[in-house]
PDB file of C-alpha atoms in Angstrom:
ATOM      1  CA  MET E   1      -4.869  10.965  16.782  1.00  0.00           C
ATOM      2  CA  THR E   2      -1.478   9.568  18.088  1.00  0.00           C
ATOM      3  CA  GLY E   3      -1.593   5.910  18.666  1.00  0.00           C
ATOM      4  CA  PRO E   4       1.473   4.427  20.586  1.00  0.00           C
ATOM      5  CA  ARG E   5       4.810   5.316  18.978  1.00  0.00           C
ATOM      6  CA  GLU E   6       7.075   2.187  18.329  1.00  0.00           C
ATOM      7  CA  VAL E   7      11.028   2.280  18.603  1.00  0.00           C
ATOM      8  CA  VAL E   8      12.002   1.297  15.177  1.00  0.00           C
ATOM      9  CA  GLY E   9      15.595   2.500  15.261  1.00  0.00           C
ATOM     10  CA  SER E  10      16.915   1.592  11.933  1.00  0.00           C
ATOM     11  CA  GLY E  11      14.540  -0.860  11.061  1.00  0.00           C
ATOM     12  CA  TYR E  12      12.779   1.321   8.363  1.00  0.00           C
ATOM     13  CA  SER E  13      13.432   0.138   4.988  1.00  0.00           C
ATOM     14  CA  TYR E  14      12.378   3.538   3.973  1.00  0.00           C
ATOM     15  CA  VAL E  15      11.835   7.154   5.745  1.00  0.00           C
ATOM     16  CA  THR E  16      11.506  10.397   4.702  1.00  0.00           C
ATOM     17  CA  ASN E  17       9.863  13.789   5.945  1.00  0.00           C
ATOM     18  CA  ASP E  18       6.725  15.062   4.375  1.00  0.00           C
ATOM     19  CA  ASP E  19       6.815  19.135   4.782  1.00  0.00           C
ATOM     20  CA  ALA E  20       3.327  19.015   3.568  1.00  0.00           C
ATOM     21  CA  VAL E  21       1.671  17.274   6.359  1.00  0.00           C
ATOM     22  CA  GLY E  22       4.902  18.040   8.909  1.00  0.00           C
ATOM     23  CA  LYS E  23       5.391  14.316   9.540  1.00  0.00           C
ATOM     24  CA  THR E  24       8.102  11.449   9.504  1.00  0.00           C
ATOM     25  CA  ILE E  25       6.955   8.715   6.946  1.00  0.00           C
ATOM     26  CA  GLY E  26       8.380   5.371   7.256  1.00  0.00           C
ATOM     27  CA  PHE E  27       7.988   1.699   5.980  1.00  0.00           C
ATOM     28  CA  ARG E  28       9.671  -1.503   7.571  1.00  0.00           C
ATOM     29  CA  GLU E  29       9.184  -4.876   6.540  1.00  0.00           C
ATOM     30  CA  VAL E  30       6.033  -7.048   8.276  1.00  0.00           C
ATOM     31  CA  ASP E  31       7.330  -8.763  11.334  1.00  0.00           C
ATOM     32  CA  ILE E  32       4.272 -11.513  11.676  1.00  0.00           C
ATOM     33  CA  GLU E  33       5.055 -12.050  15.533  1.00  0.00           C
ATOM     34  CA  ARG E  34       5.157  -8.188  15.964  1.00  0.00           C
ATOM     35  CA  ASP E  35       2.339  -7.321  13.459  1.00  0.00           C
ATOM     36  CA  LEU E  36      -0.433 -10.004  13.493  1.00  0.00           C
ATOM     37  CA  GLY E  37      -2.476  -8.421  16.452  1.00  0.00           C
ATOM     38  CA  ARG E  38      -2.560  -5.074  14.637  1.00  0.00           C
ATOM     39  CA  LEU E  39      -3.270  -6.523  11.150  1.00  0.00           C
ATOM     40  CA  HIS E  40      -6.097  -8.750  12.114  1.00  0.00           C
ATOM     41  CA  THR E  41      -7.735  -5.608  13.925  1.00  0.00           C
ATOM     42  CA  TRP E  42      -7.317  -3.535  10.899  1.00  0.00           C
ATOM     43  CA  LEU E  43      -8.623  -5.986   8.535  1.00  0.00           C
ATOM     44  CA  ASN E  44     -11.867  -6.385  10.669  1.00  0.00           C
ATOM     45  CA  SER E  45     -12.341  -2.698  10.769  1.00  0.00           C
ATOM     46  CA  GLU E  46     -15.672  -1.389   9.562  1.00  0.00           C
ATOM     47  CA  HIS E  47     -13.892   0.978   6.877  1.00  0.00           C
ATOM     48  CA  VAL E  48     -11.358  -1.664   5.471  1.00  0.00           C
ATOM     49  CA  LEU E  49     -13.689  -4.695   5.248  1.00  0.00           C
ATOM     50  CA  PRO E  50     -15.717  -3.672   2.262  1.00  0.00           C
ATOM     51  CA  TYR E  51     -12.714  -3.514   0.311  1.00  0.00           C
ATOM     52  CA  TRP E  52     -10.264  -6.352   1.591  1.00  0.00           C
ATOM     53  CA  THR E  53     -13.152  -8.662   2.792  1.00  0.00           C
ATOM     54  CA  GLN E  54     -10.700 -10.730   4.914  1.00  0.00           C
ATOM     55  CA  ASP E  55     -12.539 -10.603   8.395  1.00  0.00           C
ATOM     56  CA  ASP E  56     -10.858 -13.951   9.198  1.00  0.00           C
ATOM     57  CA  PRO E  57     -10.125 -15.387  12.624  1.00  0.00           C
ATOM     58  CA  LEU E  58      -6.713 -14.794  13.720  1.00  0.00           C
ATOM     59  CA  PRO E  59      -5.322 -18.204  12.751  1.00  0.00           C
ATOM     60  CA  GLN E  60      -6.669 -17.665   9.227  1.00  0.00           C
ATOM     61  CA  VAL E  61      -4.758 -14.052   9.042  1.00  0.00           C
ATOM     62  CA  ARG E  62      -1.561 -15.312  10.285  1.00  0.00           C
ATOM     63  CA  GLU E  63      -1.748 -17.921   7.485  1.00  0.00           C
ATOM     64  CA  THR E  64      -2.501 -15.413   5.054  1.00  0.00           C
ATOM     65  CA  ILE E  65       0.071 -13.026   6.048  1.00  0.00           C
ATOM     66  CA  GLU E  66       2.783 -15.644   6.054  1.00  0.00           C
ATOM     67  CA  GLN E  67       1.917 -16.956   2.791  1.00  0.00           C
ATOM     68  CA  ARG E  68       1.947 -13.255   1.362  1.00  0.00           C
ATOM     69  CA  ALA E  69       5.365 -12.843   3.182  1.00  0.00           C
ATOM     70  CA  SER E  70       6.714 -15.988   1.724  1.00  0.00           C
ATOM     71  CA  ASP E  71       6.051 -14.707  -1.857  1.00  0.00           C
ATOM     72  CA  ASP E  72       9.119 -13.751  -3.330  1.00  0.00           C
ATOM     73  CA  ALA E  73       7.125 -11.500  -5.818  1.00  0.00           C
ATOM     74  CA  GLN E  74       5.921  -9.120  -3.097  1.00  0.00           C
ATOM     75  CA  THR E  75       7.036  -7.488   0.086  1.00  0.00           C
ATOM     76  CA  LEU E  76       4.919  -6.687   2.955  1.00  0.00           C
ATOM     77  CA  TYR E  77       5.450  -3.457   5.012  1.00  0.00           C
ATOM     78  CA  ILE E  78       3.836  -1.658   7.940  1.00  0.00           C
ATOM     79  CA  GLY E  79       3.648   2.169   7.486  1.00  0.00           C
ATOM     80  CA  TYR E  80       4.197   4.706  10.104  1.00  0.00           C
ATOM     81  CA  LEU E  81       3.612   8.189  10.742  1.00  0.00           C
ATOM     82  CA  ASP E  82       5.836   9.835  13.024  1.00  0.00           C
ATOM     83  CA  HIS E  83       6.816   6.568  14.149  1.00  0.00           C
ATOM     84  CA  VAL E  84       3.286   5.355  14.936  1.00  0.00           C
ATOM     85  CA  PRO E  85       2.195   1.908  13.187  1.00  0.00           C
ATOM     86  CA  MET E  86      -1.186   3.121  10.893  1.00  0.00           C
ATOM     87  CA  SER E  87      -1.146   1.313   7.588  1.00  0.00           C
ATOM     88  CA  TYR E  88      -0.354  -2.001   5.538  1.00  0.00           C
ATOM     89  CA  TRP E  89       1.276  -2.113   2.146  1.00  0.00           C
ATOM     90  CA  GLU E  90       2.023  -4.764  -0.189  1.00  0.00           C
ATOM     91  CA  SER E  91       4.910  -3.838  -2.771  1.00  0.00           C
ATOM     92  CA  TYR E  92       4.908  -6.241  -5.544  1.00  0.00           C
ATOM     93  CA  TRP E  93       6.109  -6.904  -9.191  1.00  0.00           C
ATOM     94  CA  ALA E  94       3.274  -6.440 -11.242  1.00  0.00           C
ATOM     95  CA  ALA E  95       4.224  -8.960 -13.711  1.00  0.00           C
ATOM     96  CA  GLU E  96       4.178 -11.604 -11.545  1.00  0.00           C
ATOM     97  CA  ASP E  97       0.589 -10.500  -9.847  1.00  0.00           C
ATOM     98  CA  ARG E  98      -2.825 -10.985 -11.364  1.00  0.00           C
ATOM     99  CA  ILE E  99      -2.912  -7.272 -12.565  1.00  0.00           C
ATOM    100  CA  GLY E 100      -0.199  -8.298 -15.004  1.00  0.00           C
ATOM    101  CA  ASP E 101      -2.783 -10.209 -17.448  1.00  0.00           C
ATOM    102  CA  TYR E 102      -4.793  -6.924 -17.708  1.00  0.00           C
ATOM    103  CA  TYR E 103      -2.295  -4.594 -19.071  1.00  0.00           C
ATOM    104  CA  ASP E 104       1.023  -4.669 -21.070  1.00  0.00           C
ATOM    105  CA  ALA E 105       3.296  -5.123 -17.780  1.00  0.00           C
ATOM    106  CA  ASP E 106       6.794  -4.440 -18.083  1.00  0.00           C
ATOM    107  CA  PRO E 107       9.061  -7.045 -15.803  1.00  0.00           C
ATOM    108  CA  ALA E 108      10.286  -4.135 -13.478  1.00  0.00           C
ATOM    109  CA  ASP E 109       6.898  -2.605 -13.007  1.00  0.00           C
ATOM    110  CA  GLN E 110       5.681  -2.650  -9.458  1.00  0.00           C
ATOM    111  CA  GLY E 111       2.490  -2.358  -7.992  1.00  0.00           C
ATOM    112  CA  ILE E 112       0.835  -1.042  -4.495  1.00  0.00           C
ATOM    113  CA  HIS E 113      -2.110  -2.641  -2.287  1.00  0.00           C
ATOM    114  CA  LEU E 114      -2.482  -0.672   0.931  1.00  0.00           C
ATOM    115  CA  LEU E 115      -5.203   0.292   3.760  1.00  0.00           C
ATOM    116  CA  VAL E 116      -5.160   2.532   6.604  1.00  0.00           C
ATOM    117  CA  GLY E 117      -5.614   0.838   9.873  1.00  0.00           C
ATOM    118  CA  PRO E 118      -6.696   3.169  12.594  1.00  0.00           C
ATOM    119  CA  GLU E 119      -9.935   5.184  11.355  1.00  0.00           C
ATOM    120  CA  GLU E 120      -8.756   8.191  13.053  1.00  0.00           C
ATOM    121  CA  TYR E 121      -6.204   8.537  10.181  1.00  0.00           C
ATOM    122  CA  LEU E 122      -8.858   8.833   7.391  1.00  0.00           C
ATOM    123  CA  GLY E 123      -9.884  12.131   5.944  1.00  0.00           C
ATOM    124  CA  GLU E 124      -6.807  13.909   7.511  1.00  0.00           C
ATOM    125  CA  GLY E 125      -5.009  14.298   4.438  1.00  0.00           C
ATOM    126  CA  TYR E 126      -2.361  11.674   5.229  1.00  0.00           C
ATOM    127  CA  GLY E 127      -3.191   9.368   2.287  1.00  0.00           C
ATOM    128  CA  ALA E 128      -1.330  11.259  -0.612  1.00  0.00           C
ATOM    129  CA  PRO E 129       1.864  11.731   1.155  1.00  0.00           C
ATOM    130  CA  LEU E 130       1.895   8.215   2.317  1.00  0.00           C
ATOM    131  CA  VAL E 131       1.520   6.864  -1.004  1.00  0.00           C
ATOM    132  CA  ARG E 132       4.196   9.274  -2.694  1.00  0.00           C
ATOM    133  CA  ALA E 133       6.624   8.233  -0.086  1.00  0.00           C
ATOM    134  CA  MET E 134       5.795   4.583  -1.117  1.00  0.00           C
ATOM    135  CA  VAL E 135       5.947   5.316  -4.784  1.00  0.00           C
ATOM    136  CA  ALA E 136       9.325   7.346  -4.240  1.00  0.00           C
ATOM    137  CA  PHE E 137      10.404   4.125  -2.218  1.00  0.00           C
ATOM    138  CA  GLN E 138       9.542   1.819  -5.229  1.00  0.00           C
ATOM    139  CA  PHE E 139      11.133   4.026  -7.869  1.00  0.00           C
ATOM    140  CA  ARG E 140      14.376   3.791  -6.113  1.00  0.00           C
ATOM    141  CA  HIS E 141      14.514   0.459  -8.181  1.00  0.00           C
ATOM    142  CA  PRO E 142      16.737   1.885 -11.037  1.00  0.00           C
ATOM    143  CA  GLU E 143      14.713  -0.487 -13.686  1.00  0.00           C
ATOM    144  CA  THR E 144      11.181   0.426 -12.246  1.00  0.00           C
ATOM    145  CA  ASP E 145       9.479   3.258 -14.476  1.00  0.00           C
ATOM    146  CA  ARG E 146       6.162   2.519 -13.819  1.00  0.00           C
ATOM    147  CA  ILE E 147       3.862   1.788 -10.517  1.00  0.00           C
ATOM    148  CA  VAL E 148       0.415   0.576 -10.782  1.00  0.00           C
ATOM    149  CA  THR E 149      -2.379  -0.023  -8.420  1.00  0.00           C
ATOM    150  CA  GLU E 150      -6.302  -1.433  -8.689  1.00  0.00           C
ATOM    151  CA  PRO E 151      -8.171  -0.145  -6.108  1.00  0.00           C
ATOM    152  CA  ASP E 152     -11.744  -1.146  -5.966  1.00  0.00           C
ATOM    153  CA  ALA E 153     -13.762   0.911  -8.471  1.00  0.00           C
ATOM    154  CA  ARG E 154     -16.086   1.859  -5.448  1.00  0.00           C
ATOM    155  CA  ASN E 155     -13.483   3.321  -3.233  1.00  0.00           C
ATOM    156  CA  GLU E 156     -13.512   7.032  -4.584  1.00  0.00           C
ATOM    157  CA  ARG E 157     -11.436   7.881  -1.801  1.00  0.00           C
ATOM    158  CA  ALA E 158      -8.622   5.613  -2.350  1.00  0.00           C
ATOM    159  CA  ILE E 159      -8.861   6.581  -6.523  1.00  0.00           C
ATOM    160  CA  ARG E 160      -8.698  10.173  -5.360  1.00  0.00           C
ATOM    161  CA  VAL E 161      -5.657   9.738  -3.203  1.00  0.00           C
ATOM    162  CA  PHE E 162      -3.692   7.784  -6.370  1.00  0.00           C
ATOM    163  CA  GLU E 163      -4.842  10.619  -8.483  1.00  0.00           C
ATOM    164  CA  LYS E 164      -3.447  13.328  -6.139  1.00  0.00           C
ATOM    165  CA  SER E 165       0.105  10.901  -5.783  1.00  0.00           C
ATOM    166  CA  GLY E 166       0.592  11.302  -9.818  1.00  0.00           C
ATOM    167  CA  PHE E 167      -1.352   8.094 -11.009  1.00  0.00           C
ATOM    168  CA  GLU E 168      -3.842   8.285 -13.904  1.00  0.00           C
ATOM    169  CA  ARG E 169      -6.957   6.244 -14.305  1.00  0.00           C
ATOM    170  CA  VAL E 170      -6.314   3.560 -17.260  1.00  0.00           C
ATOM    171  CA  ARG E 171      -9.813   1.534 -17.036  1.00  0.00           C
ATOM    172  CA  GLU E 172     -11.887  -0.746 -14.946  1.00  0.00           C
ATOM    173  CA  VAL E 173     -10.959  -4.123 -14.849  1.00  0.00           C
ATOM    174  CA  ASP E 174     -12.877  -7.277 -13.678  1.00  0.00           C
ATOM    175  CA  LEU E 175     -10.812  -8.982 -11.224  1.00  0.00           C
ATOM    176  CA  PRO E 176     -11.789 -12.396  -9.565  1.00  0.00           C
ATOM    177  CA  ASP E 177     -12.728 -10.646  -6.445  1.00  0.00           C
ATOM    178  CA  LYS E 178     -13.844  -7.090  -7.544  1.00  0.00           C
ATOM    179  CA  THR E 179     -13.957  -4.514 -10.473  1.00  0.00           C
ATOM    180  CA  GLY E 180     -10.921  -2.623 -10.097  1.00  0.00           C
ATOM    181  CA  GLN E 181      -9.793   0.697 -11.382  1.00  0.00           C
ATOM    182  CA  LEU E 182      -6.278   0.098 -12.967  1.00  0.00           C
ATOM    183  CA  MET E 183      -4.386   3.120 -12.540  1.00  0.00           C
ATOM    184  CA  VAL E 184      -0.568   3.895 -13.632  1.00  0.00           C
ATOM    185  CA  CYS E 185       2.180   6.203 -12.541  1.00  0.00           C
ATOM    186  CA  ASP E 186       5.109   6.601 -14.609  1.00  0.00           C
ATOM    187  CA  ARG E 187       8.563   7.739 -13.277  1.00  0.00           C
ATOM    188  CA  GLU E 188       8.798  10.952 -15.546  1.00  0.00           C
ATOM    189  CA  THR E 189       5.572  11.838 -14.352  1.00  0.00           C
ATOM    190  CA  PHE E 190       6.226  11.374 -10.857  1.00  0.00           C
ATOM    191  CA  GLU E 191       9.508  13.102 -10.626  1.00  0.00           C
ATOM    192  CA  GLU E 192       7.973  16.106 -12.312  1.00  0.00           C
ATOM    193  CA  GLY E 193       5.425  16.471  -9.908  1.00  0.00           C
ATOM    194  CA  SER E 194       7.838  15.949  -6.889  1.00  0.00           C
ATOM    195  CA  ALA E 195      10.290  18.545  -8.226  1.00  0.00           C
TER     196      ALA E 195
END
């Protein structure tokens, strides 16, 4: 279950210890040169393809990631468990994202997109601790009181993970590429659940 550890040092944007799983969880910003190969592999994984549908050749993945990384409305992260890279995250300002057209978005609302790369991390109970760590990281912004997400409505596994992390289902929304399950986590509920 353990891939190669990486020396990240102080390169983490956020790091925490999760007692429930007994692991260190960290996030660092994507570095295209360092991460392109792993992102290409993850996006082409059988468990990712039904929901991300980005089984593009390496040059196209590079272009897509570079385009996303240059968008000031979002930040891309690699997520780690015990210093092993195993997930990809997009943290974004919801009002500037397409999801902002589907609910009454506050300018300080943030959103999450994520995927778990290596299949051996699925079904091991890591999803909710990872999401809670990202949400705690996002709530460090003092004006953010709400985090949103819109996983594919078919992805019950992801929806359950978000529910375990303090998100509530709002409604299904018809997005250009999928039917999403709009979900919301507000600061007060999250902090009560974390206390």
